Amino acid sequence: MRVALGAAVISLCAALSAAAQDNLRLLQIDGALDEVQAEITRVSALATEAEAALRAWEGQLRLADASSGSNINTLSGATSISALSARISQHSALTSAQGSCRDDLLSVGQPGYRADALARLPELAACADRITPQVRIDLPYECATLYWTASASGGLKMTGHVQDPADLTALQERYGQALTQDVVARPFPVCSALEALELPLTAHSKPSIQMLGGRQQVAYNDSLAFELVTPDFYAFVYIAYLQADGTVVNLLPRRGVVREQHPPRSVLRFGDGQQGRQTYTAGPPSGTEAIIVVASRSPISLLENLEVGASGHYAERDSSGRILDQALFLELLNQSVDERYVQTLGAREISAEVLHLTVVPG
């Protein structure tokens, strides 16, 4: 009887513990949803503020045209509107918005923005409706980028990646399959490439890449030929191959003083052995590999400086003397992205794509 009672107490304690964990999980989810909805409110408030400033500026423009015909870009309203638009376009929640939305925001109040462009005001006001707010989740997983993502209707899901499949299993057990179905496992170096290129990977117009054989798991001696389609703008294209042995290979070195600029939607093939192209095949060691494609409207100096000699292969060390391994390459790649998204405002457009490959013994 005493043994049975002890077992019952243990069972009850276990049930209470499980219930407490479930309640904690629900509280965490509710808190995350509140954060995401707060992001929606903040971005919408910024858009409303910009709309009011635009209307005030419109009044200034009409008065100026009726009197001295002052330059519209020297009026005080232009500065405030430009600052507001910059605040909205740089908001963390805008990373999943349509590229045209960011372009509209960046153009407002800039030199050359005309009074008749005020007809685009509804598009600016609608930007908040096209945003998918994201709130980063701080969890103790290595090489992981995770978000709570919600729509204006209040739906909630987790998105992003983790490095270890065991971490993905732990997430699924903690939050359930329904909320975590869009999270994927991406081993190193793919997970680090996704982190380094977080913003370019969300670009509205970005390159696309696919294996010509249709498979992303390839055996020794299988073809590694792939096809690339450039984005919807004239782009300088960079292609790096991260191999399982830890090396970085430059697949598209420049052939002259200036790198070739490719027209929009150019189709480029690599590794198929056709029309004078090289033949790429998989070989040992087995493991995770990645093809990284970066497209930019202007040359990327940090990547350009890595190329040496007539062949354009990557140098063994960077300008500071550090050995160019995959970790350093991805660090430089991240710095290159920061040149666009932190130091400048619309001077450069960078987009990217990462293809995850797994090489296995034949």
CSV table of C-alpha atoms in Angstrom, one decimal:
chain,number,residue,atom,x,y,z
A,1,MET,CA,0.0,0.0,0.0
A,2,ARG,CA,2.8,2.4,0.9
A,3,VAL,CA,4.6,1.5,-2.3
A,4,ALA,CA,1.5,2.1,-4.4
A,5,LEU,CA,0.9,5.4,-2.6
A,6,GLY,CA,4.5,6.4,-3.3
A,7,ALA,CA,4.1,5.6,-7.0
A,8,ALA,CA,0.9,7.6,-7.1
A,9,VAL,CA,2.7,10.6,-5.6
A,10,ILE,CA,5.5,10.3,-8.0
A,11,SER,CA,3.0,10.0,-10.9
A,12,LEU,CA,1.1,13.1,-9.6
A,13,CYS,CA,4.3,15.1,-9.3
A,14,ALA,CA,5.4,14.2,-12.8
A,15,ALA,CA,2.0,15.2,-14.1
A,16,LEU,CA,2.1,18.5,-12.3
A,17,SER,CA,5.7,19.1,-13.5
A,18,ALA,CA,4.6,18.4,-17.1
A,19,ALA,CA,1.6,20.7,-16.7
A,20,ALA,CA,3.8,23.5,-15.3
A,21,GLN,CA,6.2,23.1,-18.3
A,22,ASP,CA,3.2,23.2,-20.7
A,23,ASN,CA,1.9,26.4,-19.0
A,24,LEU,CA,5.4,28.0,-19.2
A,25,ARG,CA,5.6,27.1,-22.8
A,26,LEU,CA,2.2,28.7,-23.5
A,27,LEU,CA,3.3,31.8,-21.6
A,28,GLN,CA,6.5,32.0,-23.7
A,29,ILE,CA,4.4,31.7,-26.9
A,30,ASP,CA,1.9,34.3,-25.8
A,31,GLY,CA,4.7,36.6,-24.9
A,32,ALA,CA,6.4,36.1,-28.3
A,33,LEU,CA,3.1,36.8,-30.0
A,34,ASP,CA,2.7,40.0,-28.0
A,35,GLU,CA,6.2,41.1,-29.1
A,36,VAL,CA,5.5,40.4,-32.8
A,37,GLN,CA,2.1,42.3,-32.7
A,38,ALA,CA,3.9,45.2,-31.0
A,39,GLU,CA,6.3,45.2,-34.0
A,40,ILE,CA,3.3,45.5,-36.3
A,41,THR,CA,2.0,48.5,-34.3
A,42,ARG,CA,5.4,50.3,-34.3
A,43,VAL,CA,5.9,50.0,-38.0
A,44,SER,CA,2.3,51.0,-38.7
A,45,ALA,CA,2.8,54.1,-36.5
A,46,LEU,CA,5.9,55.0,-38.4
A,47,ALA,CA,4.0,54.7,-41.7
A,48,THR,CA,1.2,56.9,-40.3
A,49,GLU,CA,3.7,59.5,-39.2
A,50,ALA,CA,5.3,59.5,-42.6
A,51,GLU,CA,1.9,59.9,-44.3
A,52,ALA,CA,1.2,63.0,-42.1
A,53,ALA,CA,4.6,64.5,-42.9
A,54,LEU,CA,4.1,63.9,-46.6
A,55,ARG,CA,0.8,65.7,-46.6
A,56,ALA,CA,2.4,68.6,-44.8
A,57,TRP,CA,5.2,68.6,-47.3
A,58,GLU,CA,2.7,68.6,-50.1
A,59,GLY,CA,1.2,71.8,-48.7
A,60,GLN,CA,4.7,73.4,-48.7
A,61,LEU,CA,5.2,72.3,-52.3
A,62,ARG,CA,2.0,74.0,-53.5
A,63,LEU,CA,2.9,77.2,-51.7
A,64,ALA,CA,6.3,77.2,-53.2
A,65,ASP,CA,5.0,76.7,-56.7
A,66,ALA,CA,2.5,79.5,-56.2
A,67,SER,CA,5.2,81.9,-55.0
A,68,SER,CA,8.9,81.7,-55.9
A,69,GLY,CA,9.0,78.2,-57.3
A,70,SER,CA,11.6,77.0,-54.7
A,71,ASN,CA,13.5,73.8,-55.3
A,72,ILE,CA,11.3,71.1,-53.8
A,73,ASN,CA,14.3,69.3,-52.4
A,74,THR,CA,15.4,72.3,-50.3
A,75,LEU,CA,12.1,72.5,-48.4
A,76,SER,CA,12.2,71.6,-44.7
A,77,GLY,CA,9.7,68.8,-45.2
A,78,ALA,CA,12.0,66.8,-47.4
A,79,THR,CA,14.5,66.3,-44.6
A,80,SER,CA,12.0,65.0,-42.1
A,81,ILE,CA,10.3,62.8,-44.6
A,82,SER,CA,13.6,61.3,-45.7
A,83,ALA,CA,14.5,60.6,-42.0
A,84,LEU,CA,11.1,59.0,-41.4
A,85,SER,CA,11.4,56.8,-44.5
A,86,ALA,CA,14.9,55.7,-43.5
A,87,ARG,CA,13.6,54.7,-40.1
A,88,ILE,CA,10.9,52.6,-41.6
A,89,SER,CA,13.1,51.0,-44.3
A,90,GLN,CA,15.8,50.0,-41.7
A,91,HIS,CA,13.3,48.6,-39.3
A,92,SER,CA,14.1,44.9,-38.4
A,93,ALA,CA,10.6,43.9,-39.3
A,94,LEU,CA,11.0,45.0,-42.9
A,95,THR,CA,13.5,42.3,-43.9
A,96,SER,CA,10.7,40.2,-45.2
A,97,ALA,CA,8.8,43.0,-47.0
A,98,GLN,CA,8.7,43.3,-50.7
A,99,GLY,CA,11.6,44.9,-52.3
A,100,SER,CA,9.4,47.5,-54.0
A,101,CYS,CA,8.2,48.6,-50.5
A,102,ARG,CA,11.8,49.3,-49.4
A,103,ASP,CA,12.5,51.1,-52.7
A,104,ASP,CA,9.5,53.4,-52.2
A,105,LEU,CA,10.5,54.2,-48.7
A,106,LEU,CA,14.1,55.0,-49.7
A,107,SER,CA,13.1,57.3,-52.6
A,108,VAL,CA,10.8,59.5,-50.5
A,109,GLY,CA,12.4,62.9,-49.9
A,110,GLN,CA,15.6,62.1,-51.7
A,111,PRO,CA,17.0,64.3,-54.5
A,112,GLY,CA,14.9,64.0,-57.6
A,113,TYR,CA,11.7,63.1,-55.8
A,114,ARG,CA,9.0,65.1,-57.5
A,115,ALA,CA,5.8,66.5,-56.3
A,116,ASP,CA,3.8,64.4,-58.7
A,117,ALA,CA,5.3,61.3,-57.0
A,118,LEU,CA,3.0,62.1,-54.0
A,119,ALA,CA,0.5,59.9,-55.9
A,120,ARG,CA,2.6,57.0,-54.5
A,121,LEU,CA,1.5,57.9,-51.0
A,122,PRO,CA,-1.0,55.0,-50.8
A,123,GLU,CA,1.8,52.6,-51.6
A,124,LEU,CA,3.9,54.0,-48.7
A,125,ALA,CA,0.9,53.7,-46.3
A,126,ALA,CA,0.4,50.1,-47.5
A,127,CYS,CA,3.9,49.1,-46.7
A,128,ALA,CA,3.1,48.1,-43.1
A,129,ASP,CA,0.4,45.7,-44.5
A,130,ARG,CA,3.0,44.0,-46.6
A,131,ILE,CA,5.5,43.4,-43.8
A,132,THR,CA,5.9,40.1,-42.1
A,133,PRO,CA,7.2,41.1,-38.7
A,134,GLN,CA,9.9,38.9,-37.1
A,135,VAL,CA,11.1,38.8,-33.6
A,136,ARG,CA,14.5,37.1,-33.0
A,137,ILE,CA,14.4,34.2,-30.5
A,138,ASP,CA,17.4,34.0,-28.2
A,139,LEU,CA,18.0,30.3,-27.6
A,140,PRO,CA,21.3,28.6,-26.6
A,141,TYR,CA,21.9,26.8,-29.9
A,142,GLU,CA,25.1,27.2,-31.8
A,143,CYS,CA,25.0,28.6,-35.3
A,144,ALA,CA,21.3,29.2,-35.2
A,145,THR,CA,19.0,32.0,-36.4
A,146,LEU,CA,15.4,31.7,-35.2
A,147,TYR,CA,12.4,34.0,-35.3
A,148,TRP,CA,8.9,34.2,-34.2
A,149,THR,CA,7.0,35.3,-37.3
A,150,ALA,CA,3.5,36.6,-37.4
A,151,SER,CA,1.0,38.0,-39.8
A,152,ALA,CA,-1.3,40.9,-39.2
A,153,SER,CA,-4.1,38.3,-38.7
A,154,GLY,CA,-2.3,37.0,-35.6
A,155,GLY,CA,-0.9,33.7,-36.8
A,156,LEU,CA,2.4,32.6,-35.2
A,157,LYS,CA,5.1,30.3,-36.3
A,158,MET,CA,8.8,29.8,-35.8
A,159,THR,CA,11.1,30.2,-38.8
A,160,GLY,CA,14.9,30.0,-39.4
A,161,HIS,CA,17.6,27.3,-38.9
A,162,VAL,CA,19.6,25.4,-36.4
A,163,GLN,CA,23.0,23.7,-37.0
A,164,ASP,CA,22.3,20.3,-35.3
A,165,PRO,CA,19.4,18.0,-36.1
A,166,ALA,CA,19.3,17.3,-32.3
A,167,ASP,CA,18.6,21.0,-31.7
A,168,LEU,CA,15.7,20.8,-34.2
A,169,THR,CA,14.3,17.8,-32.4
A,170,ALA,CA,14.5,19.7,-29.1
A,171,LEU,CA,12.7,22.6,-30.6
A,172,GLN,CA,9.9,20.4,-31.9
A,173,GLU,CA,9.5,18.7,-28.5
A,174,ARG,CA,9.4,22.1,-26.7
A,175,TYR,CA,7.1,24.0,-29.0
A,176,GLY,CA,5.3,21.4,-31.0
A,177,GLN,CA,5.5,20.3,-34.7
A,178,ALA,CA,2.9,22.9,-35.9
A,179,LEU,CA,4.9,25.9,-34.7
A,180,THR,CA,8.3,24.6,-35.8
A,181,GLN,CA,7.6,23.0,-39.1
A,182,ASP,CA,9.4,25.8,-41.0
A,183,VAL,CA,12.6,25.5,-39.0
A,184,VAL,CA,15.4,23.5,-40.8
A,185,ALA,CA,18.7,22.0,-39.8
A,186,ARG,CA,21.7,23.4,-41.7
A,187,PRO,CA,25.1,22.1,-40.7
A,188,PHE,CA,28.3,24.3,-40.8
A,189,PRO,CA,29.3,26.0,-43.0
A,190,VAL,CA,25.8,26.4,-44.4
A,191,CYS,CA,24.4,27.7,-41.1
A,192,SER,CA,27.1,30.4,-40.9
A,193,ALA,CA,26.6,31.4,-44.5
A,194,LEU,CA,22.8,31.9,-43.8
A,195,GLU,CA,23.8,34.1,-40.8
A,196,ALA,CA,26.3,36.2,-42.8
A,197,LEU,CA,23.8,36.8,-45.6
A,198,GLU,CA,20.7,37.1,-43.5
A,199,LEU,CA,19.4,40.4,-45.1
A,200,PRO,CA,20.4,39.7,-48.7
A,201,LEU,CA,18.7,36.3,-48.6
A,202,THR,CA,15.4,38.2,-47.9
A,203,ALA,CA,15.8,40.5,-50.9
A,204,HIS,CA,12.8,40.8,-53.3
A,205,SER,CA,15.0,40.2,-56.3
A,206,LYS,CA,17.8,37.7,-55.7
A,207,PRO,CA,19.7,35.1,-57.7
A,208,SER,CA,18.3,31.6,-58.0
A,209,ILE,CA,20.5,28.5,-58.2
A,210,GLN,CA,19.8,24.8,-58.9
A,211,MET,CA,21.8,21.7,-59.5
A,212,LEU,CA,21.5,20.5,-63.1
A,213,GLY,CA,21.2,16.9,-61.9
A,214,GLY,CA,18.3,18.0,-59.6
A,215,ARG,CA,19.8,16.5,-56.4
A,216,GLN,CA,21.5,18.2,-53.5
A,217,GLN,CA,23.0,15.0,-52.2
A,218,VAL,CA,25.7,13.8,-54.5
A,219,ALA,CA,28.0,10.8,-54.4
A,220,TYR,CA,31.7,10.7,-55.3
A,221,ASN,CA,32.2,11.3,-59.1
A,222,ASP,CA,28.7,12.6,-59.5
A,223,SER,CA,28.3,15.9,-61.5
A,224,LEU,CA,28.3,19.1,-59.5
A,225,ALA,CA,27.1,21.2,-62.5
A,226,PHE,CA,24.6,23.9,-61.6
A,227,GLU,CA,22.6,26.7,-63.2
A,228,LEU,CA,22.3,30.3,-61.9
A,229,VAL,CA,19.8,33.0,-62.8
A,230,THR,CA,20.8,36.5,-61.9
A,231,PRO,CA,18.4,38.9,-60.2
A,232,ASP,CA,16.2,41.6,-61.9
A,233,PHE,CA,19.0,44.2,-62.1
A,234,TYR,CA,22.4,44.6,-63.7
A,235,ALA,CA,24.6,42.8,-61.2
A,236,PHE,CA,28.2,42.0,-60.4
A,237,VAL,CA,28.1,38.3,-59.4
A,238,TYR,CA,30.3,36.5,-56.9
A,239,ILE,CA,30.2,32.7,-56.5
A,240,ALA,CA,32.1,30.9,-53.8
A,241,TYR,CA,32.2,27.1,-53.2
A,242,LEU,CA,32.7,26.0,-49.6
A,243,GLN,CA,34.2,22.5,-49.7
A,244,ALA,CA,34.0,19.8,-47.1
A,245,ASP,CA,37.7,20.0,-46.5
A,246,GLY,CA,37.4,23.6,-45.2
A,247,THR,CA,38.6,25.4,-48.3
A,248,VAL,CA,37.0,28.2,-50.3
A,249,VAL,CA,37.0,28.2,-54.1
A,250,ASN,CA,36.3,31.2,-56.3
A,251,LEU,CA,34.1,29.9,-59.1
A,252,LEU,CA,33.6,33.2,-60.9
A,253,PRO,CA,36.9,35.3,-60.8
A,254,ARG,CA,37.0,38.5,-62.7
A,255,ARG,CA,38.7,38.3,-66.1
A,256,GLY,CA,39.9,41.9,-66.5
A,257,VAL,CA,40.4,45.1,-64.5
A,258,VAL,CA,36.7,45.3,-63.8
A,259,ARG,CA,34.4,42.4,-63.1
A,260,GLU,CA,31.7,41.7,-65.7
A,261,GLN,CA,28.3,43.1,-65.0
A,262,HIS,CA,25.5,40.7,-66.0
A,263,PRO,CA,22.2,41.8,-67.4
A,264,PRO,CA,19.0,41.1,-65.5
A,265,ARG,CA,17.8,37.5,-65.5
A,266,SER,CA,21.0,36.2,-67.1
A,267,VAL,CA,21.3,32.4,-67.1
A,268,LEU,CA,24.8,31.1,-66.3
A,269,ARG,CA,25.9,27.5,-66.2
A,270,PHE,CA,28.9,26.0,-64.4
A,271,GLY,CA,30.6,22.7,-64.3
A,272,ASP,CA,28.8,20.9,-67.1
A,273,GLY,CA,31.8,20.7,-69.5
A,274,GLN,CA,29.8,22.3,-72.3
A,275,GLN,CA,30.9,25.2,-74.6
A,276,GLY,CA,34.4,25.3,-73.1
A,277,ARG,CA,33.2,25.3,-69.4
A,278,GLN,CA,35.0,23.2,-66.8
A,279,THR,CA,33.6,19.9,-65.5
A,280,TYR,CA,32.8,19.8,-61.8
A,281,THR,CA,32.5,16.4,-60.0
A,282,ALA,CA,32.1,15.5,-56.3
A,283,GLY,CA,35.0,13.9,-54.5
A,284,PRO,CA,36.3,13.1,-51.0
A,285,PRO,CA,36.1,14.1,-48.3
A,286,SER,CA,32.4,13.6,-47.7
A,287,GLY,CA,30.4,16.1,-45.8
A,288,THR,CA,28.5,19.4,-46.0
A,289,GLU,CA,29.3,21.8,-48.8
A,290,ALA,CA,27.7,25.0,-50.0
A,291,ILE,CA,27.5,27.2,-53.1
A,292,ILE,CA,27.2,30.9,-52.2
A,293,VAL,CA,26.0,33.4,-54.8
A,294,VAL,CA,26.1,37.1,-54.1
A,295,ALA,CA,24.8,39.7,-56.6
A,296,SER,CA,25.4,43.4,-56.2
A,297,ARG,CA,24.7,46.6,-58.2
A,298,SER,CA,28.3,47.7,-57.5
A,299,PRO,CA,31.6,45.8,-57.0
A,300,ILE,CA,32.2,44.5,-53.4
A,301,SER,CA,35.7,45.6,-52.5
A,302,LEU,CA,36.3,43.1,-49.7
A,303,LEU,CA,35.6,40.2,-52.1
A,304,GLU,CA,37.5,41.9,-55.0
A,305,ASN,CA,40.6,42.3,-52.8
A,306,LEU,CA,40.7,38.5,-52.1
A,307,GLU,CA,41.4,37.7,-55.7
A,308,VAL,CA,45.0,37.4,-56.8
A,309,GLY,CA,46.9,36.6,-60.0
A,310,ALA,CA,45.7,36.1,-63.5
A,311,SER,CA,43.5,33.2,-62.5
A,312,GLY,CA,41.6,35.2,-59.9
A,313,HIS,CA,41.8,32.5,-57.3
A,314,TYR,CA,41.4,33.5,-53.6
A,315,ALA,CA,44.5,34.4,-51.7
A,316,GLU,CA,45.7,32.2,-48.9
A,317,ARG,CA,45.6,35.1,-46.5
A,318,ASP,CA,43.6,38.4,-46.3
A,319,SER,CA,45.2,41.9,-46.2
A,320,SER,CA,45.7,41.5,-42.4
A,321,GLY,CA,47.7,38.3,-42.8
A,322,ARG,CA,44.9,36.0,-41.5
A,323,ILE,CA,44.6,32.6,-43.1
A,324,LEU,CA,41.5,32.6,-45.4
A,325,ASP,CA,39.5,29.7,-44.1
A,326,GLN,CA,35.7,29.4,-44.4
A,327,ALA,CA,35.1,31.2,-41.1
A,328,LEU,CA,37.1,34.2,-42.2
A,329,PHE,CA,35.5,34.2,-45.6
A,330,LEU,CA,32.1,34.3,-44.1
A,331,GLU,CA,33.2,37.1,-41.7
A,332,LEU,CA,34.3,39.2,-44.7
A,333,LEU,CA,31.1,38.4,-46.4
A,334,ASN,CA,29.1,39.7,-43.5
A,335,GLN,CA,31.2,42.9,-43.4
A,336,SER,CA,30.5,43.3,-47.1
A,337,VAL,CA,26.8,43.2,-46.4
A,338,ASP,CA,27.1,45.7,-43.6
A,339,GLU,CA,28.6,48.2,-46.2
A,340,ARG,CA,25.1,48.3,-47.8
A,341,TYR,CA,22.7,47.9,-44.9
A,342,VAL,CA,24.5,49.9,-42.2
A,343,GLN,CA,26.9,52.4,-43.7
A,344,THR,CA,25.0,53.6,-46.7
A,345,LEU,CA,21.4,54.3,-47.7
A,346,GLY,CA,20.4,52.8,-51.0
A,347,ALA,CA,23.9,53.2,-52.5
A,348,ARG,CA,24.2,49.5,-53.0
A,349,GLU,CA,21.7,46.6,-53.5
A,350,ILE,CA,22.9,43.2,-52.5
A,351,SER,CA,21.0,40.0,-52.8
A,352,ALA,CA,22.2,36.4,-52.3
A,353,GLU,CA,21.3,32.7,-52.3
A,354,VAL,CA,22.9,29.7,-50.6
A,355,LEU,CA,22.6,26.1,-51.9
A,356,HIS,CA,23.3,23.4,-49.4
A,357,LEU,CA,25.0,20.2,-50.7
A,358,THR,CA,25.8,16.9,-49.1
A,359,VAL,CA,28.6,14.8,-50.5
A,360,VAL,CA,28.5,11.1,-49.7
A,361,PRO,CA,30.8,8.2,-50.6
A,362,GLY,CA,29.8,6.5,-53.9
